[in-house]
PDB file of C-alpha atoms in Angstrom:
ATOM      1  CA  MET Y   1     -24.291 -37.943  24.878  1.00  0.00           C
ATOM      2  CA  ALA Y   2     -27.094 -35.598  23.914  1.00  0.00           C
ATOM      3  CA  ASP Y   3     -27.480 -34.583  20.308  1.00  0.00           C
ATOM      4  CA  LYS Y   4     -26.211 -31.179  19.371  1.00  0.00           C
ATOM      5  CA  PRO Y   5     -28.694 -28.708  17.913  1.00  0.00           C
ATOM      6  CA  CYS Y   6     -29.586 -29.442  14.334  1.00  0.00           C
ATOM      7  CA  CYS Y   7     -28.339 -28.429  12.039  1.00  0.00           C
ATOM      8  CA  GLU Y   8     -25.378 -26.439  13.037  1.00  0.00           C
ATOM      9  CA  PRO Y   9     -24.108 -23.869  10.597  1.00  0.00           C
ATOM     10  CA  VAL Y  10     -20.399 -23.399  10.651  1.00  0.00           C
ATOM     11  CA  ALA Y  11     -20.788 -19.800   9.648  1.00  0.00           C
ATOM     12  CA  GLN Y  12     -22.868 -18.218  12.336  1.00  0.00           C
ATOM     13  CA  ASN Y  13     -24.883 -18.823  15.430  1.00  0.00           C
ATOM     14  CA  ASP Y  14     -28.112 -19.535  13.633  1.00  0.00           C
ATOM     15  CA  CYS Y  15     -29.894 -22.634  12.433  1.00  0.00           C
ATOM     16  CA  CYS Y  16     -29.216 -23.651   8.847  1.00  0.00           C
ATOM     17  CA  ASN Y  17     -32.866 -24.498   8.550  1.00  0.00           C
ATOM     18  CA  GLY Y  18     -33.448 -20.799   9.033  1.00  0.00           C
ATOM     19  CA  ALA Y  19     -31.236 -18.378   7.255  1.00  0.00           C
ATOM     20  CA  THR Y  20     -27.564 -18.970   6.899  1.00  0.00           C
ATOM     21  CA  VAL Y  21     -26.438 -15.759   5.246  1.00  0.00           C
ATOM     22  CA  LEU Y  22     -23.384 -15.806   3.018  1.00  0.00           C
ATOM     23  CA  ILE Y  23     -21.804 -12.575   1.786  1.00  0.00           C
ATOM     24  CA  TYR Y  24     -19.766 -12.280  -1.392  1.00  0.00           C
ATOM     25  CA  PRO Y  25     -17.978  -8.972  -1.950  1.00  0.00           C
ATOM     26  CA  CYS Y  26     -16.165  -8.505  -5.236  1.00  0.00           C
ATOM     27  CA  SER Y  27     -13.045  -7.536  -3.246  1.00  0.00           C
ATOM     28  CA  GLY Y  28     -11.749  -5.911  -6.408  1.00  0.00           C
ATOM     29  CA  SER Y  29      -8.499  -4.003  -6.713  1.00  0.00           C
ATOM     30  CA  SER Y  30     -10.097  -0.552  -6.901  1.00  0.00           C
ATOM     31  CA  ASP Y  31     -11.079   1.624  -3.978  1.00  0.00           C
ATOM     32  CA  VAL Y  32     -14.722   0.600  -4.297  1.00  0.00           C
ATOM     33  CA  GLY Y  33     -13.659  -3.046  -4.508  1.00  0.00           C
ATOM     34  CA  GLU Y  34     -11.731  -2.635  -1.294  1.00  0.00           C
ATOM     35  CA  ILE Y  35     -14.723  -0.969   0.328  1.00  0.00           C
ATOM     36  CA  SER Y  36     -16.883  -3.932  -0.712  1.00  0.00           C
ATOM     37  CA  ASP Y  37     -14.407  -6.239   0.975  1.00  0.00           C
ATOM     38  CA  HIS Y  38     -14.356  -4.179   4.163  1.00  0.00           C
ATOM     39  CA  ALA Y  39     -18.162  -4.082   4.217  1.00  0.00           C
ATOM     40  CA  GLY Y  40     -18.320  -7.881   3.897  1.00  0.00           C
ATOM     41  CA  ARG Y  41     -15.938  -8.275   6.803  1.00  0.00           C
ATOM     42  CA  LEU Y  42     -17.808  -5.697   8.878  1.00  0.00           C
ATOM     43  CA  LEU Y  43     -21.110  -7.505   8.314  1.00  0.00           C
ATOM     44  CA  THR Y  44     -19.421 -10.732   9.349  1.00  0.00           C
ATOM     45  CA  ARG Y  45     -17.993  -9.227  12.532  1.00  0.00           C
ATOM     46  CA  GLU Y  46     -21.372  -7.825  13.437  1.00  0.00           C
ATOM     47  CA  GLY Y  47     -23.108 -11.160  12.911  1.00  0.00           C
ATOM     48  CA  PHE Y  48     -25.271 -10.367   9.897  1.00  0.00           C
ATOM     49  CA  GLY Y  49     -23.781 -13.227   7.924  1.00  0.00           C
ATOM     50  CA  LYS Y  50     -20.492 -14.753   6.943  1.00  0.00           C
ATOM     51  CA  MET Y  51     -18.228 -13.477   4.244  1.00  0.00           C
ATOM     52  CA  HIS Y  52     -17.319 -16.341   1.953  1.00  0.00           C
ATOM     53  CA  CYS Y  53     -14.811 -16.726  -0.876  1.00  0.00           C
ATOM     54  CA  LEU Y  54     -16.027 -15.425  -4.217  1.00  0.00           C
ATOM     55  CA  ALA Y  55     -12.857 -16.829  -5.765  1.00  0.00           C
ATOM     56  CA  GLY Y  56     -13.982 -20.278  -4.655  1.00  0.00           C
ATOM     57  CA  ILE Y  57     -17.198 -19.828  -6.604  1.00  0.00           C
ATOM     58  CA  GLY Y  58     -15.231 -18.738  -9.667  1.00  0.00           C
ATOM     59  CA  GLY Y  59     -12.926 -21.705  -9.248  1.00  0.00           C
ATOM     60  CA  ARG Y  60     -15.870 -24.064  -8.724  1.00  0.00           C
ATOM     61  CA  VAL Y  61     -14.428 -25.343  -5.472  1.00  0.00           C
ATOM     62  CA  PRO Y  62     -17.073 -27.927  -4.543  1.00  0.00           C
ATOM     63  CA  GLY Y  63     -17.436 -27.167  -0.833  1.00  0.00           C
ATOM     64  CA  ILE Y  64     -17.677 -23.442  -1.460  1.00  0.00           C
ATOM     65  CA  THR Y  65     -20.061 -23.671  -4.416  1.00  0.00           C
ATOM     66  CA  LEU Y  66     -22.348 -26.173  -2.694  1.00  0.00           C
ATOM     67  CA  SER Y  67     -22.384 -24.011   0.437  1.00  0.00           C
ATOM     68  CA  ALA Y  68     -23.521 -21.023  -1.613  1.00  0.00           C
ATOM     69  CA  GLN Y  69     -26.242 -23.112  -3.213  1.00  0.00           C
ATOM     70  CA  ALA Y  70     -27.453 -24.212   0.214  1.00  0.00           C
ATOM     71  CA  ALA Y  71     -27.396 -20.748   1.808  1.00  0.00           C
ATOM     72  CA  GLY Y  72     -30.622 -19.307   3.151  1.00  0.00           C
ATOM     73  CA  LYS Y  73     -29.716 -15.835   1.928  1.00  0.00           C
ATOM     74  CA  ILE Y  74     -26.902 -14.451  -0.176  1.00  0.00           C
ATOM     75  CA  LEU Y  75     -25.644 -10.901  -0.458  1.00  0.00           C
ATOM     76  CA  ALA Y  76     -23.392  -9.871  -3.342  1.00  0.00           C
ATOM     77  CA  ILE Y  77     -21.482  -6.631  -2.857  1.00  0.00           C
ATOM     78  CA  ASP Y  78     -20.254  -5.257  -6.169  1.00  0.00           C
ATOM     79  CA  GLY Y  79     -17.843  -2.377  -6.174  1.00  0.00           C
ATOM     80  CA  CYS Y  80     -18.658  -0.994  -9.606  1.00  0.00           C
ATOM     81  CA  PRO Y  81     -20.966  -1.591 -12.572  1.00  0.00           C
ATOM     82  CA  GLN Y  82     -18.790  -4.451 -13.765  1.00  0.00           C
ATOM     83  CA  ASP Y  83     -20.795  -6.417 -11.182  1.00  0.00           C
ATOM     84  CA  CYS Y  84     -18.150  -9.125 -10.866  1.00  0.00           C
ATOM     85  CA  ALA Y  85     -19.570 -10.591  -7.663  1.00  0.00           C
ATOM     86  CA  SER Y  86     -23.087 -10.875  -9.060  1.00  0.00           C
ATOM     87  CA  LYS Y  87     -21.855 -12.238 -12.376  1.00  0.00           C
ATOM     88  CA  THR Y  88     -19.625 -14.810 -10.707  1.00  0.00           C
ATOM     89  CA  LEU Y  89     -22.599 -16.101  -8.727  1.00  0.00           C
ATOM     90  CA  SER Y  90     -24.781 -16.120 -11.848  1.00  0.00           C
ATOM     91  CA  VAL Y  91     -22.246 -18.039 -13.885  1.00  0.00           C
ATOM     92  CA  ALA Y  92     -22.243 -20.670 -11.133  1.00  0.00           C
ATOM     93  CA  GLY Y  93     -26.007 -20.965 -11.490  1.00  0.00           C
ATOM     94  CA  ILE Y  94     -26.860 -18.935  -8.402  1.00  0.00           C
ATOM     95  CA  GLU Y  95     -29.399 -16.303  -9.334  1.00  0.00           C
ATOM     96  CA  ASP Y  96     -31.537 -15.560  -6.307  1.00  0.00           C
ATOM     97  CA  PHE Y  97     -29.492 -13.224  -4.179  1.00  0.00           C
ATOM     98  CA  SER Y  98     -29.548  -9.683  -2.883  1.00  0.00           C
ATOM     99  CA  ARG Y  99     -27.069  -7.191  -4.237  1.00  0.00           C
ATOM    100  CA  VAL Y 100     -25.530  -3.867  -3.401  1.00  0.00           C
ATOM    101  CA  ARG Y 101     -23.326  -1.810  -5.716  1.00  0.00           C
ATOM    102  CA  VAL Y 102     -20.905   0.598  -4.059  1.00  0.00           C
ATOM    103  CA  THR Y 103     -20.855   3.100  -6.935  1.00  0.00           C
ATOM    104  CA  ASP Y 104     -24.643   3.397  -6.684  1.00  0.00           C
ATOM    105  CA  LEU Y 105     -24.191   4.878  -3.226  1.00  0.00           C
ATOM    106  CA  GLY Y 106     -22.469   8.093  -4.252  1.00  0.00           C
ATOM    107  CA  MET Y 107     -18.983   6.612  -4.224  1.00  0.00           C
ATOM    108  CA  PRO Y 108     -17.336   6.974  -7.635  1.00  0.00           C
ATOM    109  CA  LYS Y 109     -14.731   4.442  -8.666  1.00  0.00           C
ATOM    110  CA  GLY Y 110     -11.206   5.754  -8.333  1.00  0.00           C
ATOM    111  CA  LYS Y 111     -12.266   8.741  -6.302  1.00  0.00           C
ATOM    112  CA  THR Y 112     -13.516   7.265  -3.047  1.00  0.00           C
ATOM    113  CA  PRO Y 113     -11.239   6.967  -0.038  1.00  0.00           C
ATOM    114  CA  VAL Y 114     -11.494   3.669   1.803  1.00  0.00           C
ATOM    115  CA  THR Y 115     -12.826   4.856   5.128  1.00  0.00           C
ATOM    116  CA  GLU Y 116     -14.852   3.408   7.959  1.00  0.00           C
ATOM    117  CA  GLU Y 117     -17.643   5.806   7.083  1.00  0.00           C
ATOM    118  CA  HIS Y 118     -17.879   4.589   3.493  1.00  0.00           C
ATOM    119  CA  THR Y 119     -17.659   0.985   4.646  1.00  0.00           C
ATOM    120  CA  ARG Y 120     -20.510   1.594   7.074  1.00  0.00           C
ATOM    121  CA  VAL Y 121     -22.728   3.086   4.366  1.00  0.00           C
ATOM    122  CA  VAL Y 122     -22.268  -0.004   2.196  1.00  0.00           C
ATOM    123  CA  ALA Y 123     -22.783  -2.369   5.119  1.00  0.00           C
ATOM    124  CA  GLU Y 124     -26.014  -0.629   6.102  1.00  0.00           C
ATOM    125  CA  LYS Y 125     -27.277  -0.926   2.546  1.00  0.00           C
ATOM    126  CA  GLY Y 126     -26.400  -4.603   2.653  1.00  0.00           C
ATOM    127  CA  ILE Y 127     -28.345  -5.091   5.871  1.00  0.00           C
ATOM    128  CA  GLU Y 128     -31.310  -3.324   4.292  1.00  0.00           C
ATOM    129  CA  ALA Y 129     -31.131  -5.590   1.227  1.00  0.00           C
ATOM    130  CA  LEU Y 130     -30.902  -8.720   3.349  1.00  0.00           C
ATOM    131  CA  ARG Y 131     -33.849  -7.716   5.499  1.00  0.00           C
ATOM    132  CA  ALA Y 132     -35.952  -7.089   2.411  1.00  0.00           C
ATOM    133  CA  SER Y 133     -35.081 -10.452   0.861  1.00  0.00           C
ATOM    134  CA  ALA Y 134     -36.915 -13.721   1.195  1.00  0.00           C
ATOM    135  CA  LEU Y 135     -35.301 -17.012   2.058  1.00  0.00           C
ATOM    136  CA  ARG Y 136     -33.875 -18.750  -0.978  1.00  0.00           C
ATOM    137  CA  ALA Y 137     -35.438 -21.969  -2.164  1.00  0.00           C
ATOM    138  CA  THR Y 138     -32.782 -24.617  -1.710  1.00  0.00           C
ATOM    139  CA  ALA Y 139     -33.009 -28.182  -2.915  1.00  0.00           C
TER     140      ALA Y 139
ATOM    141  CA  MET C   1     -11.016 -47.900  -0.939  1.00  0.00           C
ATOM    142  CA  LYS C   2     -13.459 -45.007  -0.860  1.00  0.00           C
ATOM    143  CA  LYS C   3     -12.960 -42.463   1.866  1.00  0.00           C
ATOM    144  CA  LEU C   4     -16.321 -41.111   2.978  1.00  0.00           C
ATOM    145  CA  GLN C   5     -16.167 -38.119   5.287  1.00  0.00           C
ATOM    146  CA  ILE C   6     -19.165 -36.844   7.203  1.00  0.00           C
ATOM    147  CA  LEU C   7     -18.673 -33.193   8.072  1.00  0.00           C
ATOM    148  CA  GLY C   8     -20.676 -32.093  11.063  1.00  0.00           C
ATOM    149  CA  THR C   9     -20.508 -31.472  14.760  1.00  0.00           C
ATOM    150  CA  GLY C  10     -22.859 -34.245  15.790  1.00  0.00           C
ATOM    151  CA  CYS C  11     -26.374 -32.997  15.129  1.00  0.00           C
ATOM    152  CA  PRO C  12     -29.185 -35.465  14.348  1.00  0.00           C
ATOM    153  CA  LYS C  13     -28.939 -34.726  10.632  1.00  0.00           C
ATOM    154  CA  CYS C  14     -25.228 -35.556  10.749  1.00  0.00           C
ATOM    155  CA  LYS C  15     -26.119 -38.922  12.217  1.00  0.00           C
ATOM    156  CA  LYS C  16     -28.780 -39.497   9.586  1.00  0.00           C
ATOM    157  CA  LEU C  17     -26.264 -38.659   6.869  1.00  0.00           C
ATOM    158  CA  THR C  18     -23.809 -41.110   8.386  1.00  0.00           C
ATOM    159  CA  GLU C  19     -26.414 -43.878   8.412  1.00  0.00           C
ATOM    160  CA  ALA C  20     -27.562 -43.127   4.869  1.00  0.00           C
ATOM    161  CA  THR C  21     -23.972 -43.055   3.621  1.00  0.00           C
ATOM    162  CA  GLU C  22     -23.133 -46.355   5.296  1.00  0.00           C
ATOM    163  CA  GLN C  23     -26.240 -47.927   3.797  1.00  0.00           C
ATOM    164  CA  ALA C  24     -25.386 -46.611   0.343  1.00  0.00           C
ATOM    165  CA  ALA C  25     -21.811 -47.863   0.506  1.00  0.00           C
ATOM    166  CA  ARG C  26     -22.880 -51.284   1.776  1.00  0.00           C
ATOM    167  CA  GLU C  27     -25.458 -51.637  -0.987  1.00  0.00           C
ATOM    168  CA  LEU C  28     -22.817 -50.721  -3.563  1.00  0.00           C
ATOM    169  CA  GLY C  29     -20.610 -53.470  -2.149  1.00  0.00           C
ATOM    170  CA  ILE C  30     -17.520 -51.290  -2.222  1.00  0.00           C
ATOM    171  CA  GLU C  31     -14.648 -51.092   0.188  1.00  0.00           C
ATOM    172  CA  PHE C  32     -15.003 -47.935   2.213  1.00  0.00           C
ATOM    173  CA  GLU C  33     -14.052 -46.148   5.367  1.00  0.00           C
ATOM    174  CA  ILE C  34     -16.127 -43.523   7.101  1.00  0.00           C
ATOM    175  CA  GLU C  35     -14.535 -40.644   8.947  1.00  0.00           C
ATOM    176  CA  LYS C  36     -16.537 -38.218  11.051  1.00  0.00           C
ATOM    177  CA  VAL C  37     -15.041 -34.759  10.829  1.00  0.00           C
ATOM    178  CA  THR C  38     -16.356 -32.805  13.804  1.00  0.00           C
ATOM    179  CA  ASP C  39     -13.735 -30.100  14.196  1.00  0.00           C
ATOM    180  CA  ILE C  40     -15.067 -26.769  12.907  1.00  0.00           C
ATOM    181  CA  ASP C  41     -11.684 -25.682  11.578  1.00  0.00           C
ATOM    182  CA  LYS C  42     -11.322 -28.920   9.639  1.00  0.00           C
ATOM    183  CA  ILE C  43     -14.826 -28.489   8.229  1.00  0.00           C
ATOM    184  CA  LEU C  44     -14.009 -24.943   7.147  1.00  0.00           C
ATOM    185  CA  GLU C  45     -10.948 -26.234   5.320  1.00  0.00           C
ATOM    186  CA  PHE C  46     -13.370 -27.891   2.913  1.00  0.00           C
ATOM    187  CA  GLY C  47     -15.030 -24.511   2.270  1.00  0.00           C
ATOM    188  CA  VAL C  48     -18.193 -25.872   3.841  1.00  0.00           C
ATOM    189  CA  MET C  49     -20.345 -23.328   5.671  1.00  0.00           C
ATOM    190  CA  MET C  50     -23.320 -25.490   6.616  1.00  0.00           C
ATOM    191  CA  THR C  51     -23.504 -28.977   7.999  1.00  0.00           C
ATOM    192  CA  PRO C  52     -24.079 -31.789   7.507  1.00  0.00           C
ATOM    193  CA  ALA C  53     -21.878 -32.322   4.495  1.00  0.00           C
ATOM    194  CA  LEU C  54     -20.439 -35.348   2.729  1.00  0.00           C
ATOM    195  CA  ALA C  55     -17.058 -35.592   1.047  1.00  0.00           C
ATOM    196  CA  VAL C  56     -16.038 -38.531  -1.126  1.00  0.00           C
ATOM    197  CA  ASP C  57     -12.291 -39.053  -1.449  1.00  0.00           C
ATOM    198  CA  GLY C  58     -11.778 -35.493  -0.250  1.00  0.00           C
ATOM    199  CA  VAL C  59     -14.252 -33.848  -2.633  1.00  0.00           C
ATOM    200  CA  VAL C  60     -17.376 -32.288  -1.135  1.00  0.00           C
ATOM    201  CA  LYS C  61     -20.517 -33.684  -2.728  1.00  0.00           C
ATOM    202  CA  VAL C  62     -23.353 -32.507  -0.487  1.00  0.00           C
ATOM    203  CA  VAL C  63     -23.786 -29.531   1.843  1.00  0.00           C
ATOM    204  CA  GLY C  64     -26.594 -28.722   4.253  1.00  0.00           C
ATOM    205  CA  LYS C  65     -28.902 -31.630   3.557  1.00  0.00           C
ATOM    206  CA  VAL C  66     -29.332 -35.369   3.887  1.00  0.00           C
ATOM    207  CA  PRO C  67     -29.773 -37.125   0.537  1.00  0.00           C
ATOM    208  CA  THR C  68     -31.381 -40.536   0.268  1.00  0.00           C
ATOM    209  CA  PRO C  69     -29.115 -43.615   0.149  1.00  0.00           C
ATOM    210  CA  GLN C  70     -30.040 -43.898  -3.534  1.00  0.00           C
ATOM    211  CA  GLU C  71     -28.832 -40.360  -4.198  1.00  0.00           C
ATOM    212  CA  ILE C  72     -25.684 -40.975  -2.189  1.00  0.00           C
ATOM    213  CA  LYS C  73     -24.896 -44.054  -4.282  1.00  0.00           C
ATOM    214  CA  ALA C  74     -24.729 -41.862  -7.362  1.00  0.00           C
ATOM    215  CA  LEU C  75     -22.429 -39.442  -5.571  1.00  0.00           C
ATOM    216  CA  ILE C  76     -20.080 -42.176  -4.402  1.00  0.00           C
ATOM    217  CA  GLN C  77     -19.666 -43.887  -7.743  1.00  0.00           C
TER     218      GLN C  77
END
């Protein structure tokens, strides 16, 4: 049987030697946290990357943490200036990633309806950040 | 007995990881079994997003690369 293409990312139809993009929204309980979550899922549906479990990074789940470390690009989507997604990645030793903060995009915490329009704005900013970023150096 | 699981759908790097893991386990002289996990859903259950990956007794040790047999020995022990 012929070999399958190497090396096959589980997350998306791309080669892991290129850029496997993992997306970590904070998915917080506030409106902007929810928007971050929706944006991560939207980016996944549209093929810009794969939303992955930030809680798994916080919990040091080996498969999840090692996958983040091996990712070609990472996007953190923080809802508010608490920056929980970015800080969770940093605490796990992952520093080189792109980030978007929802409240920086004219969406105040506690006052922003969770709409498709707001989700789209955040997703577009995420795409912009990913395009501007270089591939991460992975061991 | 050590359970060594190779997570991957059958790409050349998955095969290299299998060979390197077998070599490492043989050189350690341990009892082991190797299982090839090729089902994407099963791989995702480990939280793994890139293959190949290696799990030792159910714990993922390596993702997205092929370590040397020497490096794998340290991961197995």
